[in-house]
Structure formats: C-alpha cells, structure tokens
mmCIF file of C-alpha atoms in Angstrom:
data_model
loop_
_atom_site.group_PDB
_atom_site.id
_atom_site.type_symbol
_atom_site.label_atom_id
_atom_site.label_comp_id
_atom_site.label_asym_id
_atom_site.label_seq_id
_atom_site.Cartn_x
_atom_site.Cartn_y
_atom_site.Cartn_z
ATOM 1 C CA UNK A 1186 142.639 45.236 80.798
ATOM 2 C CA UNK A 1187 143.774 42.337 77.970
ATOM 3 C CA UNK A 1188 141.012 40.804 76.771
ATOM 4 C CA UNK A 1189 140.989 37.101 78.080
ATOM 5 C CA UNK A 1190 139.398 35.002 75.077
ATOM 6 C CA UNK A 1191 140.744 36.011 71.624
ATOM 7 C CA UNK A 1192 137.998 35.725 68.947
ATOM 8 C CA UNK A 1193 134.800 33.350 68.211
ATOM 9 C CA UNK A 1194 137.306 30.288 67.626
ATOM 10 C CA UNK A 1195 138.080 30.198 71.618
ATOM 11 C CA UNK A 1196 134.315 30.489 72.212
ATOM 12 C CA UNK A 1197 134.116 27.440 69.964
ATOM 13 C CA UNK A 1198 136.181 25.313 71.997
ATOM 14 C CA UNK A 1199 134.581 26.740 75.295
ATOM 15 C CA UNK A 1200 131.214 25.590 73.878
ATOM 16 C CA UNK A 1201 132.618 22.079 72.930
ATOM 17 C CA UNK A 1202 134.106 21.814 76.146
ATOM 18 C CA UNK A 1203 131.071 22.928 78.553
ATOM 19 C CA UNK A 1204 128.999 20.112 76.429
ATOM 20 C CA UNK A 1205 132.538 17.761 76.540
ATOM 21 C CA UNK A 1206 135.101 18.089 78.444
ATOM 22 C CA UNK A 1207 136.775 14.711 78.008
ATOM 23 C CA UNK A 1208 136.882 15.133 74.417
ATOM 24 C CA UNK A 1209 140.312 14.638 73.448
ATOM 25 C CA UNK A 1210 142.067 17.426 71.734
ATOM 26 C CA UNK A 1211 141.869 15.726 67.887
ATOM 27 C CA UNK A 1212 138.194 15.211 68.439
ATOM 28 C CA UNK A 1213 137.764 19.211 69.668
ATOM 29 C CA UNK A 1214 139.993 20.522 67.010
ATOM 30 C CA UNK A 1215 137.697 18.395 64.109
ATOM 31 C CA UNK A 1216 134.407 19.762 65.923
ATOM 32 C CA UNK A 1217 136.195 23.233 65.793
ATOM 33 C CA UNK A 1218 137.825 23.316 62.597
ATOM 34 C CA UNK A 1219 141.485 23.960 63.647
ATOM 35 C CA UNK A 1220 144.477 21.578 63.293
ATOM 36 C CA UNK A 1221 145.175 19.606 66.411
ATOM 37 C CA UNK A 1222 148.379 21.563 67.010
ATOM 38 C CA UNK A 1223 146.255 25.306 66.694
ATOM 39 C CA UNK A 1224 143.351 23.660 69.108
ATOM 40 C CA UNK A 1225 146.303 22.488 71.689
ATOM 41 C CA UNK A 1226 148.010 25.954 71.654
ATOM 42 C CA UNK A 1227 144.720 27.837 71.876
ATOM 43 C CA UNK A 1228 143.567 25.730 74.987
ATOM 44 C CA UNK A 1229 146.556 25.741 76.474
ATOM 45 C CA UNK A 1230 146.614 29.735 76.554
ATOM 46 C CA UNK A 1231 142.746 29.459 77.673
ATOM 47 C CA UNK A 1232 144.345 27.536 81.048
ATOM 48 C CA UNK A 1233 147.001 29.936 81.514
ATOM 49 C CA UNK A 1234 144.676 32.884 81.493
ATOM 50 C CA UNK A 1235 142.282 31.044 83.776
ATOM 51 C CA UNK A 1236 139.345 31.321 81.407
ATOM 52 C CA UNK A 1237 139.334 27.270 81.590
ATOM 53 C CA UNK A 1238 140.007 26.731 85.646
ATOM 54 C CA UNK A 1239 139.576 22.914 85.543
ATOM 55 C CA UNK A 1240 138.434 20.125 84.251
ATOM 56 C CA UNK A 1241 135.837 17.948 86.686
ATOM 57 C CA UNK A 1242 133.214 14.678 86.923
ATOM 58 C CA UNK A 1243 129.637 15.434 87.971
ATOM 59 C CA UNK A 1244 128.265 12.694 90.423
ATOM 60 C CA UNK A 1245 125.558 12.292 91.528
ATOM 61 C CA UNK A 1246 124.853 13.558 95.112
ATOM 62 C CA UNK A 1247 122.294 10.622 96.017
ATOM 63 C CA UNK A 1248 125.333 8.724 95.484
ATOM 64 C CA UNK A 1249 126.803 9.905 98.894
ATOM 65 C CA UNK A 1250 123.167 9.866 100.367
ATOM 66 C CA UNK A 1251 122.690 13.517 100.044
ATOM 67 C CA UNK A 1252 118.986 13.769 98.598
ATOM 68 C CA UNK A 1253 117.909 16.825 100.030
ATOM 69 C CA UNK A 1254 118.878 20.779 98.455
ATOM 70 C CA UNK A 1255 118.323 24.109 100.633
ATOM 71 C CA UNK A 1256 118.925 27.078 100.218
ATOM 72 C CA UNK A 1257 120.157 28.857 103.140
ATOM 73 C CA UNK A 1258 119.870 32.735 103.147
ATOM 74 C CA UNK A 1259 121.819 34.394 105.953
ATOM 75 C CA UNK A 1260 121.865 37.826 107.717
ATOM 76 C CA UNK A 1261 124.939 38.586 109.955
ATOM 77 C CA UNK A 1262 124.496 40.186 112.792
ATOM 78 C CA UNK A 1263 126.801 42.941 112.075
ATOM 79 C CA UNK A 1264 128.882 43.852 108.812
ATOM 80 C CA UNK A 1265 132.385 44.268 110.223
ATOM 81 C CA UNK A 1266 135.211 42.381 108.715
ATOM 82 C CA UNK A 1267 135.717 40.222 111.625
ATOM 83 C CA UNK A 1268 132.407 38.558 111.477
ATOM 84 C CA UNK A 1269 132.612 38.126 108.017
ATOM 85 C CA UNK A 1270 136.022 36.547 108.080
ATOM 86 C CA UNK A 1271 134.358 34.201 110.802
ATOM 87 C CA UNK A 1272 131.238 33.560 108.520
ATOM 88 C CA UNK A 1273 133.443 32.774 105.271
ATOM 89 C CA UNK A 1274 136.182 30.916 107.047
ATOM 90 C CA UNK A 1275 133.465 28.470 108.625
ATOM 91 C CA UNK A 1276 131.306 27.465 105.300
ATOM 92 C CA UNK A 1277 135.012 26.885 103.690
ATOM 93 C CA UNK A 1278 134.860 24.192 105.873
ATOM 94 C CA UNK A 1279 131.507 22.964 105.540
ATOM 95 C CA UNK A 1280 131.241 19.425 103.245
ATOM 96 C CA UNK A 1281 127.201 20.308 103.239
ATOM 97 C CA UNK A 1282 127.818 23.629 101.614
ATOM 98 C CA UNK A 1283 128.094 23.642 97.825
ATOM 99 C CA UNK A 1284 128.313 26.745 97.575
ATOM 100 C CA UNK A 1285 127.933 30.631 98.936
ATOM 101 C CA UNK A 1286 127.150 33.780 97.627
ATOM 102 C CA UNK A 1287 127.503 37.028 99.075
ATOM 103 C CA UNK A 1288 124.264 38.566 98.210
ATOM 104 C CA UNK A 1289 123.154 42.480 97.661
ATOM 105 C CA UNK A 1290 119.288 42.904 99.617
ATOM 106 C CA UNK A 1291 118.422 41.870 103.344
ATOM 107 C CA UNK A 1292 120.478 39.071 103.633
ATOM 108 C CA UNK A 1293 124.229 38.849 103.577
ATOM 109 C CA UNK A 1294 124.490 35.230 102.273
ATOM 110 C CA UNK A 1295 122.905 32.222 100.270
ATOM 111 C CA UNK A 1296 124.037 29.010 100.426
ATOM 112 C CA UNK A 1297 123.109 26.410 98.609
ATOM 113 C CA UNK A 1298 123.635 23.069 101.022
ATOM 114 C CA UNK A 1299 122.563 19.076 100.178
ATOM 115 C CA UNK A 1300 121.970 16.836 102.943
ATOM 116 C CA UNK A 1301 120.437 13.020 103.456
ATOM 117 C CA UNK A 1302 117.250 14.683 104.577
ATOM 118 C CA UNK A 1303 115.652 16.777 106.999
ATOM 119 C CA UNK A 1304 116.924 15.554 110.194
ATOM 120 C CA UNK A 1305 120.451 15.988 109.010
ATOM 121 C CA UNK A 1306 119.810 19.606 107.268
ATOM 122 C CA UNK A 1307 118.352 20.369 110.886
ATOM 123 C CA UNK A 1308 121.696 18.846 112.428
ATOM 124 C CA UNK A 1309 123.859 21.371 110.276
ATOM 125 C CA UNK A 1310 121.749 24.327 111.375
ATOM 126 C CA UNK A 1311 122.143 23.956 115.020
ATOM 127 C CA UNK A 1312 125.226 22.125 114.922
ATOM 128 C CA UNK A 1313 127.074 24.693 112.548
ATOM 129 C CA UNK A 1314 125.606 27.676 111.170
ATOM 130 C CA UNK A 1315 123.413 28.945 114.323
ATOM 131 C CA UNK A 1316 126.562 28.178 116.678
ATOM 132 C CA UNK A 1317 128.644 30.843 114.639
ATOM 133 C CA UNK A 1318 128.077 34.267 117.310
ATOM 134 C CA UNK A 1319 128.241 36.652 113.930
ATOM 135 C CA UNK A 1320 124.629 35.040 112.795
ATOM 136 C CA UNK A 1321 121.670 36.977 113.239
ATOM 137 C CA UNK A 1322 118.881 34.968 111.194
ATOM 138 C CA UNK A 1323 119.116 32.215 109.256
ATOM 139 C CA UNK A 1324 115.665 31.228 106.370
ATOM 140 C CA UNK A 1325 115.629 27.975 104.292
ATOM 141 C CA UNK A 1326 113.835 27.375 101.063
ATOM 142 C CA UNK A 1327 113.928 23.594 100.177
ATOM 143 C CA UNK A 1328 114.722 22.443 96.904
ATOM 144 C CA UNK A 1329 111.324 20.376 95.301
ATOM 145 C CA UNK A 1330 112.505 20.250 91.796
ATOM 146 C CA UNK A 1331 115.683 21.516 90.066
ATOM 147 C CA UNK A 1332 113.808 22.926 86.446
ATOM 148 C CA UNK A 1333 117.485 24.025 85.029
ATOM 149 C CA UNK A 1334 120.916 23.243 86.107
ATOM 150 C CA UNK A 1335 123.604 24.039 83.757
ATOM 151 C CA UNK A 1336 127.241 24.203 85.128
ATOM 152 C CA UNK A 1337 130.110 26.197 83.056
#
C-alpha cells in the first residue's frame, strides 16, 4: 500500500485547511512555509489521492428550520444482503439523514437525523424508517447540547 500523505509538510497544509479552507493558495503556502508553486503541486497531489475529497460551506441547519438532532440506532430484522441493500439504498435518499454508520454491538445502524422538531422527527419515523419491512427496532436519543463538533 503507497502511503497517501508524504511527510509533516502535507499535514501542514491539511491542518491549515481543516481550520481554512478558503485560504487561497499564497496565503497557505506563507502559513506553511513553501513557495506558492511547491504548496499548489503538493495540494494538487493531496486531491488526486483523495486525501482532500472536497472543499464545502457549513450552514447552519436552523437556517432550513431544522432545530432538532437524533440519533437513530437501528436493528434490522435480519442480516442478509438484501435487507441491507434495502436499508442503505433508502437513507441515501433521506434529506433528514446526515449521516449513517454501520455499527459493531446490538444495533446494525446509527443515524444521525435533524428535523424542525418533534412532530416532524415523529413524521420521518413512521413515514420512512418504520415503513422499510427489513426494520426490526428502531431507539432515538435526542440531541440537548452538541459539547464538540469538529468536521475534517
């Protein structure tokens, strides 16, 4: 396996970058100590190899109304590939759904989904998740304060 990120220098940037990412490349390669040219070549590589996978604007979900975080943990009712196809192909789908992990322990999922409140979180269960036949149990934590959030 080729090792992806080259030295400390690319961990540099990566750092700059997590903290920035609309820096523009003269500012990163001053913060870094490289030569514009160096920085451009070295991020450049970083995109080809998929170590940097895109560049994006955090908003603010209240924005859109959605003031409300779960966290959905799900149990299939069976393991076979079918089901889970089903499962995964349906929460692509899923505007509510941030995001979905397939966990190890009794559940098979967590999902982290916002919503405008508890009405509409209630809405998504019946209305999506608990009409999929491959769920067996679905349990929600709600969100009361996020203590950390960092994004890479």
């Amino acid at each position: 396996m080729t090792q992806k990120i080259a030295d400390e220098m690319d961990r540099k940037i990566l750092r700059e970058l997590i903290g920035d990412a609309r820096l523009a490349n003269n500012e990163l390669a001053e913060r870094v100590g490289l030569s514009a040219s160096a920085c451009l070549r070295r991020l450049r590589r970083l995109e080809e190899a998929e170590i940097i996978q895109g560049y994006t604007t955090l908003v603010d979900p209240a924005v859109d109304g959605w003031t409300m975080t779960a966290l959905a943990s799900v149990r299939l009712s069976r393991q076979h590939e079918d089901e889970i196809q089903m499962f995964e192909t349906a929460v692509r789908e899923w505007d509510e759904v941030l995001e979905c992990h397939l966990v190890t322990g009794s559940r098979d999922y967590v999902l982290k989904v916002m919503s405008s409140g508890l009405d509409a979180y209630e809405r998504f269960i019946k209305e999506k998740i608990a009409r999929l036949k491959c769920v067996d149990t679905i349990e929600t934590s709600f969100v009361m304060n996020t203590i950390k959030a960092r994004r890479m």
